[in-house]
mmCIF file of C-alpha atoms and ligand atoms in Angstrom:
data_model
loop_
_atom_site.group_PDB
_atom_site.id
_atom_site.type_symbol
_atom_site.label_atom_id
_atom_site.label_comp_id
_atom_site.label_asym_id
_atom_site.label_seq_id
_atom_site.Cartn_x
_atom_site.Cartn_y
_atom_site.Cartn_z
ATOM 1 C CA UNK A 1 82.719 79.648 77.890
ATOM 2 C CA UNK A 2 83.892 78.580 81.413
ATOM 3 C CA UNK A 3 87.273 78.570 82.652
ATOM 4 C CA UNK A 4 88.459 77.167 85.890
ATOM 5 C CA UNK A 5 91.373 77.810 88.057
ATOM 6 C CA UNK A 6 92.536 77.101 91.423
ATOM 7 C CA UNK A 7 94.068 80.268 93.188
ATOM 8 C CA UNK A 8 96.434 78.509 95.609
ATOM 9 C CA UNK A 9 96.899 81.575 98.150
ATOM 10 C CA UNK A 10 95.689 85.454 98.688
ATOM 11 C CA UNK A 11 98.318 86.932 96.160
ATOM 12 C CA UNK A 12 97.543 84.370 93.390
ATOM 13 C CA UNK A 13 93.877 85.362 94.324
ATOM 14 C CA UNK A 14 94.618 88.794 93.783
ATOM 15 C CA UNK A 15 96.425 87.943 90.281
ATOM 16 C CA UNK A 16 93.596 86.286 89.152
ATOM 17 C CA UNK A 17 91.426 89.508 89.815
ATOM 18 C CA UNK A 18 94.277 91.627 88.198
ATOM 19 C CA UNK A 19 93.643 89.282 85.248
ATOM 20 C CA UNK A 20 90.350 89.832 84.991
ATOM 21 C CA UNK A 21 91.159 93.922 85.240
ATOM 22 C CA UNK A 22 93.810 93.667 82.020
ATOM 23 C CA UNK A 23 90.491 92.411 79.621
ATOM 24 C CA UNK A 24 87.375 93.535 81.372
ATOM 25 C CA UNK A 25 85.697 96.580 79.401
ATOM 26 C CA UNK A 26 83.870 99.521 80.468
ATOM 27 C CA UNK A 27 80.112 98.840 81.151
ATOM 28 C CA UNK A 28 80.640 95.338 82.506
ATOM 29 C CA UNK A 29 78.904 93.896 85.556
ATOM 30 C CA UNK A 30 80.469 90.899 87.442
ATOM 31 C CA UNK A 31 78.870 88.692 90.242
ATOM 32 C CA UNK A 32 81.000 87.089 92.755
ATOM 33 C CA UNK A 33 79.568 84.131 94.203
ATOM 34 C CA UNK A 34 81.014 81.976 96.997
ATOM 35 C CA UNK A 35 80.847 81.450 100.884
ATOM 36 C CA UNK A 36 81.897 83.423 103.255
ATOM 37 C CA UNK A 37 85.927 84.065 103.093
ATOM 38 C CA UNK A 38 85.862 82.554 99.519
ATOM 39 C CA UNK A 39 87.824 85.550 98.348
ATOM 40 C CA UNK A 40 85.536 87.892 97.003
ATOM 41 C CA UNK A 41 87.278 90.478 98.865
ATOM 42 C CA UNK A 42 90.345 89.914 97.589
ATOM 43 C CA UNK A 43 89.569 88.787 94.178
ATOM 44 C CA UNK A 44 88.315 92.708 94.153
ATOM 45 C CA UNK A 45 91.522 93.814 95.735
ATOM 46 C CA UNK A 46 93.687 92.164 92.907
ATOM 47 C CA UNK A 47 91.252 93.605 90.418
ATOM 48 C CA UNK A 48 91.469 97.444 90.968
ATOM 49 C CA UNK A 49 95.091 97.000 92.006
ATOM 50 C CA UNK A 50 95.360 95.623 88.118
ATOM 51 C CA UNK A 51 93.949 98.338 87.155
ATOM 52 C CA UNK A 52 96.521 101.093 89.157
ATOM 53 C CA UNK A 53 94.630 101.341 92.471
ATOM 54 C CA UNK A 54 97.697 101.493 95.599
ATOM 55 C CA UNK A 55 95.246 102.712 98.187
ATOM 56 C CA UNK A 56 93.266 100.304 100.738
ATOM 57 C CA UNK A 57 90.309 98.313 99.695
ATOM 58 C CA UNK A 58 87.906 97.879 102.152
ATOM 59 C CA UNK A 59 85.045 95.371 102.356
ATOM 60 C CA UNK A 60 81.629 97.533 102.001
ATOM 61 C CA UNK A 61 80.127 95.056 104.134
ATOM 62 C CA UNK A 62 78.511 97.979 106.093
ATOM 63 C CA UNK A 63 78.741 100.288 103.548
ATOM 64 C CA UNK A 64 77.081 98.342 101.075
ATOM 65 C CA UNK A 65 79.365 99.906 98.215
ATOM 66 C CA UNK A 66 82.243 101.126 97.480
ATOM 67 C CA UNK A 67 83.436 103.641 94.632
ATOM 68 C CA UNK A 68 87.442 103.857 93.337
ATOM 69 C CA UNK A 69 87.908 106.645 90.922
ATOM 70 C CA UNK A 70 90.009 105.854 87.585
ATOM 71 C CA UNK A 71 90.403 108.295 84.676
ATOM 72 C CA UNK A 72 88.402 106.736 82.062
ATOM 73 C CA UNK A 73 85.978 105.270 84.464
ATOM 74 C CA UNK A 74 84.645 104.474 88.500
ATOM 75 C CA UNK A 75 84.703 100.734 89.843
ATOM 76 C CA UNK A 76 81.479 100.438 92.019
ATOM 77 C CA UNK A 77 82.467 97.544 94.505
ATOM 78 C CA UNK A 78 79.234 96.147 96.014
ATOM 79 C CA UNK A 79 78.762 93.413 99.315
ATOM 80 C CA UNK A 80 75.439 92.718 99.415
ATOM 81 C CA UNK A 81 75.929 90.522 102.274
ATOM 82 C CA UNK A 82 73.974 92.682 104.910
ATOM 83 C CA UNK A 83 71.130 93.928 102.329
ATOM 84 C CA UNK A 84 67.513 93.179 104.708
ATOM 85 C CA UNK A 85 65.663 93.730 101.597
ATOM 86 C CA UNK A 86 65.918 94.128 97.258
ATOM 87 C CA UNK A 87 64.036 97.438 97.480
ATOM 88 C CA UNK A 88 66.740 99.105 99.141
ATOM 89 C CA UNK A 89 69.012 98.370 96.136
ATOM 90 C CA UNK A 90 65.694 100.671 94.755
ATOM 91 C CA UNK A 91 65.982 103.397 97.061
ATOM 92 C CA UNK A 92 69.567 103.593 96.889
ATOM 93 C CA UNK A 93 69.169 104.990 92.802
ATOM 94 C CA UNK A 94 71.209 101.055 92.285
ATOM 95 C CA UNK A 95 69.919 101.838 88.411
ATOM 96 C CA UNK A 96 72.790 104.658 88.552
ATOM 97 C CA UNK A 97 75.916 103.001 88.880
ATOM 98 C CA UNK A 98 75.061 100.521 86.267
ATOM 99 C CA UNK A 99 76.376 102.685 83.291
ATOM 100 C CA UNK A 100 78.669 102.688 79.938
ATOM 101 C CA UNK A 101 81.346 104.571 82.491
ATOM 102 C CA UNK A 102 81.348 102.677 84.947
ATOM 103 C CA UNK A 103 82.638 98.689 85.927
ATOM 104 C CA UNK A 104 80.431 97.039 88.764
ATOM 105 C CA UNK A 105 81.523 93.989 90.567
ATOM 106 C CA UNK A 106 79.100 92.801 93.162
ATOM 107 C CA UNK A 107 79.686 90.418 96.347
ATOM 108 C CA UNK A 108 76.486 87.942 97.051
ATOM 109 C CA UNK A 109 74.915 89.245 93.909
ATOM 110 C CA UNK A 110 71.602 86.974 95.261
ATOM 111 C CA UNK A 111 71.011 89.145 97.995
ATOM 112 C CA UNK A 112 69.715 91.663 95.287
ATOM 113 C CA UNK A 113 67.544 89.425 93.227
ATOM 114 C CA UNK A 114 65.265 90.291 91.164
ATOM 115 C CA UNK A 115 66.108 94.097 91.063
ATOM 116 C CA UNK A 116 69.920 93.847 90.651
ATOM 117 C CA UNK A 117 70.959 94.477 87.054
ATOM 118 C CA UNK A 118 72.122 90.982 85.152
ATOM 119 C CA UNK A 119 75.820 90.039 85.113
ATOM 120 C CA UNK A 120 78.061 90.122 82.021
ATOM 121 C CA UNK A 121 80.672 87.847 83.683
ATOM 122 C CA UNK A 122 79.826 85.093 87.113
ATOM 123 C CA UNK A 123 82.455 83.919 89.147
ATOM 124 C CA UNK A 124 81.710 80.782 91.779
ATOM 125 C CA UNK A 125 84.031 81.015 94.246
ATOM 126 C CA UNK A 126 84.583 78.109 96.425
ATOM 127 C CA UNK A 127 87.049 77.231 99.490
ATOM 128 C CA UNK A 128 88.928 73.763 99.132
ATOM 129 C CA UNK A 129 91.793 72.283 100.871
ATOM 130 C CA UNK A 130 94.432 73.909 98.201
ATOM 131 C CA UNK A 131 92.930 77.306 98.327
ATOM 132 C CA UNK A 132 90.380 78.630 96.680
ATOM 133 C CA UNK A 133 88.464 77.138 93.002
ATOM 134 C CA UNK A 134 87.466 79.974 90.776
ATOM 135 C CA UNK A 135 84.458 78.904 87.788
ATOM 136 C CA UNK A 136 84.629 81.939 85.522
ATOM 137 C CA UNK A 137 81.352 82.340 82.882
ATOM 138 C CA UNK A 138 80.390 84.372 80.502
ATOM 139 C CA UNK A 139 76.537 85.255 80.095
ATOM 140 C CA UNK A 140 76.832 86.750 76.683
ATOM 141 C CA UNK A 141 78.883 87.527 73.788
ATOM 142 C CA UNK A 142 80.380 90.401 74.469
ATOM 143 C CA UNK A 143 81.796 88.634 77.982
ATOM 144 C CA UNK A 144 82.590 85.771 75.298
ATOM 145 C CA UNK A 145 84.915 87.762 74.298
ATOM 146 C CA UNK A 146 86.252 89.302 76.837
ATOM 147 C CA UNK A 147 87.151 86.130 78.411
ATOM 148 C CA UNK A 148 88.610 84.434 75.418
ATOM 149 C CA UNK A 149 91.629 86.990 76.032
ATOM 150 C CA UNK A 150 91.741 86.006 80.136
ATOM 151 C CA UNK A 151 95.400 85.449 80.525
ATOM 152 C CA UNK A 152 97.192 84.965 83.830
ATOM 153 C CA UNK A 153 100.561 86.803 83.694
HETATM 154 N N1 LIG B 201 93.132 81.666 97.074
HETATM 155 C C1 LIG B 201 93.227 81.783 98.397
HETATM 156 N N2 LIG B 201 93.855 80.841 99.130
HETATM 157 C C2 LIG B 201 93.916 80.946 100.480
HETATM 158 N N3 LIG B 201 93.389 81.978 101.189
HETATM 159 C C3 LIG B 201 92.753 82.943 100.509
HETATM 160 C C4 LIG B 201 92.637 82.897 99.091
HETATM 161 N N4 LIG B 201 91.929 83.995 98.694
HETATM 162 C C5 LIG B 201 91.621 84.679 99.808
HETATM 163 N N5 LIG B 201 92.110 84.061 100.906
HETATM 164 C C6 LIG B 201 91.935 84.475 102.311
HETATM 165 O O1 LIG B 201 90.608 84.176 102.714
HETATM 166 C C7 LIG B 201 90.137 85.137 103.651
HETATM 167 C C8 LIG B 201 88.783 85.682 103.214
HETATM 168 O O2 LIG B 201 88.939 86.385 101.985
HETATM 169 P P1 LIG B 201 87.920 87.488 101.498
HETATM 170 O O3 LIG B 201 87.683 88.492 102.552
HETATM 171 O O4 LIG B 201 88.428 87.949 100.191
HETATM 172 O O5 LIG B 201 86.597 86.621 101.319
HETATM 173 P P2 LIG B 201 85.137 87.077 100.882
HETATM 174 O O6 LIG B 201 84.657 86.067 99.903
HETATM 175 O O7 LIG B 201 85.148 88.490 100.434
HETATM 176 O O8 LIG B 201 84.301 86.930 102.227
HETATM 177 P P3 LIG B 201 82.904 87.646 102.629
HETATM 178 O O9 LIG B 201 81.801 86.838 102.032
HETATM 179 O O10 LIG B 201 82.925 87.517 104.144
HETATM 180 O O11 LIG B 201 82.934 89.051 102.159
HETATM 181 C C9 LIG B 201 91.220 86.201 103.732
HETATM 182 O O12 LIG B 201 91.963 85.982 104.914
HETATM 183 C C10 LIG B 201 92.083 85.968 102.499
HETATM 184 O O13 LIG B 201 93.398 86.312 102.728
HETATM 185 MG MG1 LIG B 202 84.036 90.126 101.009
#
Protein backbone atom coordinates (compact mmCIF):
# COMPACT_ATOMS: atom_id res chain seq x y z
CA UNK A 1 0.00 0.00 0.00
CA UNK A 2 1.19 3.58 -0.82
CA UNK A 3 -0.60 6.65 -0.18
CA UNK A 4 0.35 10.06 -1.33
CA UNK A 5 -0.39 13.47 -0.13
CA UNK A 6 0.75 16.88 -0.60
CA UNK A 7 1.17 18.81 2.80
CA UNK A 8 0.66 22.37 1.53
CA UNK A 9 2.36 24.25 4.63
CA UNK A 10 4.19 23.44 8.21
CA UNK A 11 0.81 22.94 10.16
CA UNK A 12 -0.73 20.63 7.49
CA UNK A 13 2.79 18.95 7.77
CA UNK A 14 2.38 18.57 11.28
CA UNK A 15 -1.33 17.09 10.78
CA UNK A 16 -0.14 14.66 8.61
CA UNK A 17 2.40 13.43 11.36
CA UNK A 18 -0.48 13.69 13.98
CA UNK A 19 -2.22 11.31 11.56
CA UNK A 20 0.20 8.99 11.47
CA UNK A 21 0.35 9.19 15.64
CA UNK A 22 -3.75 8.38 15.89
CA UNK A 23 -2.93 4.61 14.02
CA UNK A 24 0.71 3.89 14.53
CA UNK A 25 1.18 0.95 17.19
CA UNK A 26 3.68 0.28 19.73
CA UNK A 27 6.86 -1.45 18.35
CA UNK A 28 6.81 0.36 15.01
CA UNK A 29 9.85 1.81 13.27
CA UNK A 30 9.42 4.61 10.63
CA UNK A 31 12.08 6.05 8.16
CA UNK A 32 11.82 9.52 7.00
CA UNK A 33 13.39 10.11 3.83
CA UNK A 34 13.75 13.43 1.99
CA UNK A 35 16.27 16.40 1.45
CA UNK A 36 17.26 18.64 3.59
CA UNK A 37 14.19 20.94 4.99
CA UNK A 38 11.75 18.32 3.49
CA UNK A 39 9.96 18.27 6.80
CA UNK A 40 11.19 15.52 8.66
CA UNK A 41 11.43 17.73 11.54
CA UNK A 42 8.21 18.72 11.57
CA UNK A 43 6.47 15.74 10.31
CA UNK A 44 7.98 14.46 13.92
CA UNK A 45 6.71 17.54 15.62
CA UNK A 46 3.03 16.90 14.41
CA UNK A 47 3.51 13.29 15.35
CA UNK A 48 4.26 13.38 19.16
CA UNK A 49 2.10 16.49 19.42
CA UNK A 50 -0.77 13.82 18.11
CA UNK A 51 0.09 11.86 20.51
CA UNK A 52 -0.19 14.67 23.71
CA UNK A 53 3.38 16.03 23.59
CA UNK A 54 3.06 20.34 24.33
CA UNK A 55 6.74 20.67 25.07
CA UNK A 56 9.51 21.70 22.33
CA UNK A 57 10.80 19.30 19.81
CA UNK A 58 14.12 19.76 18.93
CA UNK A 59 16.05 18.44 15.92
CA UNK A 60 18.74 15.78 17.39
CA UNK A 61 20.87 16.80 14.67
CA UNK A 62 23.77 16.95 17.24
CA UNK A 63 22.32 14.84 19.54
CA UNK A 64 21.72 12.13 17.31
CA UNK A 65 18.40 11.15 19.28
CA UNK A 66 15.93 12.22 21.02
CA UNK A 67 13.59 10.46 23.72
CA UNK A 68 9.76 11.92 24.69
CA UNK A 69 8.28 10.00 27.51
CA UNK A 70 4.46 8.82 27.13
CA UNK A 71 2.67 6.52 29.60
CA UNK A 72 2.30 3.45 27.68
CA UNK A 73 5.45 3.98 25.78
CA UNK A 74 8.91 6.36 24.75
CA UNK A 75 9.17 7.90 21.10
CA UNK A 76 12.95 7.61 20.19
CA UNK A 77 13.35 10.50 17.55
CA UNK A 78 16.56 9.83 15.56
CA UNK A 79 18.61 12.42 12.79
CA UNK A 80 21.09 10.52 11.48
CA UNK A 81 22.21 13.30 9.42
CA UNK A 82 25.68 13.86 11.17
CA UNK A 83 26.39 9.94 11.85
CA UNK A 84 30.53 9.62 10.42
CA UNK A 85 30.05 6.00 10.61
CA UNK A 86 27.16 2.75 11.04
CA UNK A 87 29.22 1.35 13.93
CA UNK A 88 28.46 4.11 16.08
CA UNK A 89 24.72 3.29 15.79
CA UNK A 90 26.70 -0.12 17.41
CA UNK A 91 28.35 1.51 20.15
CA UNK A 92 25.54 3.58 21.02
CA UNK A 93 23.46 0.00 22.31
CA UNK A 94 21.01 1.35 18.84
CA UNK A 95 19.64 -2.54 19.36
CA UNK A 96 17.97 -0.99 22.67
CA UNK A 97 15.56 1.41 21.64
CA UNK A 98 14.19 -0.84 19.04
CA UNK A 99 11.62 -2.59 21.41
CA UNK A 100 7.75 -3.76 21.85
CA UNK A 101 7.61 -0.35 24.21
CA UNK A 102 8.89 1.79 22.36
CA UNK A 103 7.95 3.83 18.69
CA UNK A 104 11.18 4.86 16.65
CA UNK A 105 11.05 7.30 13.87
CA UNK A 106 14.36 7.95 12.25
CA UNK A 107 15.59 11.07 10.02
CA UNK A 108 18.10 9.92 6.98
CA UNK A 109 17.49 6.36 7.96
CA UNK A 110 20.53 5.62 5.10
CA UNK A 111 23.03 7.10 7.12
CA UNK A 112 22.67 3.89 9.34
CA UNK A 113 22.68 1.22 6.73
CA UNK A 114 23.23 -1.90 7.14
CA UNK A 115 23.08 -1.92 11.03
CA UNK A 116 19.89 0.17 11.52
CA UNK A 117 16.91 -2.05 12.33
CA UNK A 118 14.31 -2.36 9.11
CA UNK A 119 11.34 0.02 8.89
CA UNK A 120 7.69 -0.99 9.40
CA UNK A 121 6.43 2.20 7.67
CA UNK A 122 8.84 4.67 4.81
CA UNK A 123 7.96 8.02 4.16
CA UNK A 124 9.74 9.97 0.94
CA UNK A 125 9.58 13.30 1.62
CA UNK A 126 10.11 15.68 -1.12
CA UNK A 127 10.05 19.69 -1.51
CA UNK A 128 7.89 21.01 -4.55
CA UNK A 129 6.60 24.32 -5.46
CA UNK A 130 3.14 23.70 -3.36
CA UNK A 131 4.86 22.44 -0.31
CA UNK A 132 5.95 19.42 0.50
CA UNK A 133 4.85 15.57 -1.34
CA UNK A 134 4.61 12.88 1.25
CA UNK A 135 4.85 8.83 -0.38
CA UNK A 136 3.73 6.81 2.63
CA UNK A 137 4.60 2.68 2.39
CA UNK A 138 4.12 -0.01 4.20
CA UNK A 139 6.91 -2.83 4.33
CA UNK A 140 4.75 -5.47 5.84
CA UNK A 141 1.47 -6.52 7.00
CA UNK A 142 1.18 -5.42 10.10
CA UNK A 143 2.08 -1.60 8.64
CA UNK A 144 -0.65 -2.83 5.98
CA UNK A 145 -2.75 -2.40 8.38
CA UNK A 146 -1.93 0.20 10.15
CA UNK A 147 -2.08 2.37 7.21
CA UNK A 148 -5.34 1.17 5.82
CA UNK A 149 -6.87 3.21 8.91
CA UNK A 150 -4.49 6.57 7.97
CA UNK A 151 -7.11 9.22 8.12
CA UNK A 152 -6.44 12.95 7.99
CA UNK A 153 -8.82 14.71 10.44
N1 LIG B 1 4.55 21.07 4.00
C1 LIG B 1 5.34 22.13 4.14
N2 LIG B 1 5.19 23.21 3.33
C2 LIG B 1 6.01 24.28 3.45
N3 LIG B 1 7.01 24.37 4.36
C3 LIG B 1 7.21 23.33 5.19
C4 LIG B 1 6.39 22.17 5.12
N4 LIG B 1 6.84 21.28 6.06
C5 LIG B 1 7.88 21.87 6.68
N5 LIG B 1 8.11 23.10 6.16
C6 LIG B 1 9.20 24.03 6.54
O1 LIG B 1 10.41 23.55 5.99
C7 LIG B 1 11.51 23.86 6.85
C8 LIG B 1 12.34 22.62 7.12
O2 LIG B 1 11.54 21.68 7.84
P1 LIG B 1 12.17 20.53 8.73
O3 LIG B 1 13.17 21.08 9.67
O4 LIG B 1 11.02 19.78 9.28
O5 LIG B 1 12.93 19.68 7.63
P2 LIG B 1 13.83 18.37 7.79
O6 LIG B 1 13.43 17.44 6.71
O7 LIG B 1 13.75 17.86 9.18
O8 LIG B 1 15.30 18.91 7.49
P3 LIG B 1 16.72 18.27 7.93
O9 LIG B 1 17.06 17.22 6.92
O10 LIG B 1 17.64 19.47 7.81
O11 LIG B 1 16.60 17.75 9.31
C9 LIG B 1 10.89 24.47 8.10
O12 LIG B 1 11.05 25.87 8.03
C10 LIG B 1 9.42 24.08 8.03
O13 LIG B 1 8.62 25.03 8.62
MG1 LIG C 1 15.20 17.41 10.58
Amino acid sequence: MILQFIAHDEQQQCRFGAALARCLQKGMVVYLSGDLGAGKTTFTRGFLQGLGYTGNVKSPTYTLVESYEFAQLTVYHFDLYRLQDPEELELMGIRDYFNEQSIVIVEWPSKGEPLLPPADIIINMSIVPQGRTLIISASNDKAQQVLSHFQIS
